[in-house]
CSV table of C-alpha atoms and ligand atoms in Angstrom, one decimal:
chain,number,residue,atom,x,y,z
A,84,MET,CA,5.9,3.4,-1.2
A,85,LEU,CA,9.3,4.9,-0.5
A,86,ILE,CA,9.8,8.1,1.6
A,87,GLY,CA,12.8,10.2,1.5
A,88,VAL,CA,14.2,12.1,4.5
A,89,LEU,CA,16.3,15.1,3.7
A,90,ALA,CA,19.6,14.4,5.3
A,91,LEU,CA,21.4,17.7,5.2
A,92,GLN,CA,20.7,18.7,8.8
A,93,GLY,CA,18.7,18.0,11.9
A,94,ALA,CA,17.0,14.8,13.4
A,95,VAL,CA,17.2,12.6,10.4
A,96,SER,CA,17.5,9.2,12.0
A,97,GLU,CA,14.7,9.9,14.3
A,98,HIS,CA,12.4,10.4,11.4
A,99,CYS,CA,13.7,7.3,9.7
A,100,ALA,CA,13.0,5.5,12.9
A,101,ALA,CA,9.4,6.6,13.0
A,102,LEU,CA,8.9,5.4,9.4
A,103,ASP,CA,10.7,2.2,10.2
A,104,SER,CA,8.1,1.7,13.0
A,105,LEU,CA,5.4,2.0,10.7
A,106,ASN,CA,7.0,-0.4,8.2
A,107,ILE,CA,7.4,2.3,5.6
A,108,SER,CA,10.5,2.0,3.3
A,109,ASN,CA,12.7,5.1,3.7
A,110,LYS,CA,16.0,6.5,2.6
A,111,GLU,CA,18.1,9.4,3.4
A,112,VAL,CA,18.3,12.1,0.6
A,113,ARG,CA,21.5,14.1,0.2
A,114,ASN,CA,21.6,14.9,-3.6
A,115,THR,CA,19.6,14.9,-6.8
A,116,GLU,CA,20.1,11.1,-7.4
A,117,ASP,CA,18.6,10.2,-4.1
A,118,ILE,CA,15.5,12.2,-4.5
A,119,ARG,CA,14.4,10.9,-8.0
A,120,ASP,CA,12.5,7.8,-7.0
A,121,ILE,CA,10.7,8.9,-3.8
A,122,ASP,CA,7.0,9.3,-3.1
A,123,GLY,CA,7.2,11.7,-0.5
A,124,LEU,CA,9.9,13.8,1.3
A,125,ILE,CA,10.3,14.8,5.0
A,126,MET,CA,12.2,18.0,5.6
A,127,PRO,CA,13.4,17.9,9.2
A,128,GLY,CA,14.1,20.8,11.4
A,129,GLY,CA,17.4,22.6,12.0
A,130,GLU,CA,17.9,26.1,11.1
A,131,SER,CA,16.1,27.4,7.9
A,132,THR,CA,18.6,29.8,6.4
A,133,THR,CA,21.4,27.1,6.8
A,134,LEU,CA,19.1,24.5,5.5
A,135,ARG,CA,18.3,26.6,2.4
A,136,LYS,CA,22.1,27.1,1.7
A,137,LEU,CA,22.7,23.3,1.9
A,138,LEU,CA,19.8,22.8,-0.4
A,139,VAL,CA,21.2,25.1,-2.8
A,140,ASN,CA,24.7,23.6,-2.6
A,141,ALA,CA,23.3,20.2,-3.1
A,142,ASN,CA,21.3,21.2,-6.2
A,143,LEU,CA,18.3,20.2,-4.4
A,144,TRP,CA,16.7,23.7,-4.2
A,145,ASP,CA,15.7,23.9,-7.7
A,146,PHE,CA,14.6,20.3,-7.9
A,147,ILE,CA,12.3,20.5,-5.1
A,148,MET,CA,11.0,23.8,-6.3
A,149,LYS,CA,10.0,22.3,-9.5
A,150,SER,CA,8.9,19.0,-8.2
A,151,ASP,CA,5.5,18.3,-6.9
A,152,VAL,CA,6.5,15.5,-4.5
A,153,PRO,CA,4.4,15.6,-1.4
A,154,ILE,CA,6.4,17.2,1.6
A,155,MET,CA,6.0,17.0,5.4
A,156,GLY,CA,8.2,20.0,6.9
A,157,THR,CA,8.9,20.1,10.5
A,158,CYS,CA,10.0,23.2,12.2
A,159,ALA,CA,12.8,24.7,9.9
A,160,GLY,CA,11.2,22.6,7.2
A,161,ALA,CA,7.8,24.1,7.9
A,162,ILE,CA,9.4,27.5,7.4
A,163,LEU,CA,10.6,26.5,4.1
A,164,LEU,CA,7.3,25.3,3.1
A,165,GLY,CA,5.3,28.5,3.9
A,166,LYS,CA,5.7,32.3,3.4
A,167,SER,CA,8.4,33.7,5.7
A,168,ASP,CA,10.3,36.9,5.9
A,169,ASP,CA,13.1,35.1,4.1
A,170,ILE,CA,13.2,33.1,0.7
A,171,THR,CA,11.3,29.8,0.9
A,172,PHE,CA,9.6,27.2,-1.4
A,173,GLU,CA,6.1,28.9,-0.7
A,174,LYS,CA,4.6,25.4,-1.5
A,175,MET,CA,1.9,25.8,1.2
A,176,ASP,CA,-0.5,28.7,1.8
A,177,TYR,CA,0.3,30.1,5.3
A,178,VAL,CA,2.6,32.8,6.7
A,179,ILE,CA,5.0,31.5,9.4
A,180,ASP,CA,6.9,33.7,11.9
A,181,ARG,CA,10.4,32.3,12.6
A,182,ASN,CA,11.6,32.2,16.2
A,183,PHE,CA,8.0,33.2,17.4
A,184,TYR,CA,8.6,32.1,21.0
A,185,GLY,CA,11.9,33.7,21.4
A,186,ARG,CA,15.4,32.0,21.7
A,187,GLN,CA,16.6,28.5,22.2
A,188,ILE,CA,16.0,28.9,25.9
A,189,ASP,CA,12.4,29.4,25.3
A,190,SER,CA,12.0,25.9,23.9
A,191,PHE,CA,9.2,23.9,25.6
A,192,GLU,CA,7.1,20.7,25.4
A,193,GLU,CA,3.3,21.0,25.7
A,194,LYS,CA,0.2,19.1,25.0
A,195,LEU,CA,-1.5,20.0,21.7
A,196,GLU,CA,-5.0,20.6,20.9
A,197,ILE,CA,-6.1,18.2,18.2
A,198,GLU,CA,-9.5,17.1,17.3
A,199,ASP,CA,-10.2,13.5,18.3
A,200,TYR,CA,-6.7,13.0,19.7
A,201,PRO,CA,-6.1,14.3,23.1
A,202,ASN,CA,-2.6,13.4,24.3
A,203,PHE,CA,-0.1,14.2,21.7
A,204,ARG,CA,2.9,16.2,23.2
A,205,GLY,CA,4.7,18.7,20.9
A,206,VAL,CA,8.4,19.3,21.4
A,207,PHE,CA,9.0,23.0,20.3
A,208,ILE,CA,12.6,24.0,19.8
A,209,ARG,CA,13.3,27.6,19.0
A,210,ALA,CA,10.0,27.1,17.1
A,211,PRO,CA,8.2,29.2,14.5
A,212,ALA,CA,4.3,29.6,14.6
A,213,ILE,CA,1.8,29.8,11.8
A,214,THR,CA,0.3,33.3,12.0
A,215,LYS,CA,-2.0,33.3,8.9
A,216,VAL,CA,-3.5,30.5,6.8
A,217,GLY,CA,-4.8,30.7,3.4
A,218,ASN,CA,-5.6,27.5,1.6
A,219,SER,CA,-4.1,25.3,4.3
A,220,LYS,CA,-6.2,23.7,6.9
A,221,PRO,CA,-5.1,24.1,10.7
A,222,ILE,CA,-5.0,20.6,12.3
A,223,ALA,CA,-3.4,21.3,15.8
A,224,PHE,CA,-3.1,24.4,18.1
A,225,CYS,CA,-1.0,25.0,21.1
A,226,LYS,CA,-1.2,28.0,23.6
A,227,GLY,CA,-3.5,29.8,21.0
A,228,GLU,CA,-1.2,29.4,18.0
A,229,ILE,CA,-1.5,27.3,15.0
A,230,VAL,CA,1.2,24.5,15.1
A,231,ALA,CA,0.1,22.3,12.3
A,232,CYS,CA,-1.6,22.4,9.0
A,233,THR,CA,-2.2,20.4,5.8
A,234,ASP,CA,-3.3,21.0,2.2
A,235,ARG,CA,-3.8,17.2,1.9
A,236,LYS,CA,-0.6,16.6,0.0
A,237,ASN,CA,1.9,18.7,2.2
A,238,MET,CA,1.8,18.9,5.9
A,239,ALA,CA,3.7,21.6,8.0
A,240,LEU,CA,4.5,21.1,11.8
A,241,THR,CA,6.1,23.8,14.0
A,242,PHE,CA,7.2,21.3,16.5
A,243,HIS,CA,9.4,18.0,16.2
A,244,PRO,CA,7.1,14.9,16.0
A,245,GLU,CA,10.2,12.7,15.5
A,246,LEU,CA,11.3,13.5,19.1
A,247,THR,CA,8.5,11.8,20.7
A,248,ASN,CA,7.4,8.2,20.3
A,249,ASP,CA,4.0,9.2,18.8
A,250,THR,CA,3.7,8.8,15.0
A,251,TYR,CA,0.3,10.2,14.8
A,252,PHE,CA,1.3,13.0,12.4
A,253,HIS,CA,3.6,10.9,10.3
A,254,GLU,CA,0.7,8.5,9.8
A,255,LEU,CA,-1.8,11.3,9.0
A,256,TRP,CA,0.6,12.6,6.3
A,257,LEU,CA,1.3,9.2,4.9
A,258,ARG,CA,-2.3,8.3,4.7
A,259,GLY,CA,-2.9,11.3,2.4
A,260,LEU,CA,-0.3,10.0,0.0
A,261,GLN,CA,-2.1,6.6,-0.6
B,558,LIG,N1,13.9,28.8,14.4
B,558,LIG,C1,14.6,27.9,13.5
B,558,LIG,C2,14.8,28.6,12.1
B,558,LIG,O1,14.7,29.8,12.1
B,558,LIG,C3,14.0,26.5,13.3
B,558,LIG,C4,14.1,25.6,14.6
B,558,LIG,C5,14.1,24.2,14.4
B,558,LIG,O2,13.9,23.7,13.3
B,558,LIG,N2,14.1,23.5,15.5
B,558,LIG,O3,15.1,28.0,11.2
């Protein structure tokens, strides 16, 4: 299994390090050549409008739109996977509110509520929140909001799992790909 980490913006090396620690082959994805042979794609956080422009410039927007490669989107990546007030891929069935918690200064770290996994700490950086789910299943909550959901193939996280040393969500997504 080879996992691609979209390397246009954001905490790319941290996602690669999480995959390395799980002995999962991975590579950075910058163009349509890089993305051809991967079995799953991680879209890191950053800024969703900028990320969309970078994806369009790299010809990756149309490629990803047509592709059915499984995706794990974190923060800005999660915005692009769901339905937002801006143009997104809409690959998953939920509505996501950008900058739900306010500005950069309102970033925080907090324990998540996850069934059977009590100690995961989520790092929220100018984070969005999932405000409505359709065919996606919520799997983590924080302060009353949905912060993670899955449709088995794709996973959306409003926080940054690559910034903690806990690979729980990476493993959960990867398990769904096997
Ligand atoms: N709020 C940002 C956006 O609108 C996302 C922040 C992040 O990815 N850390 O894209």
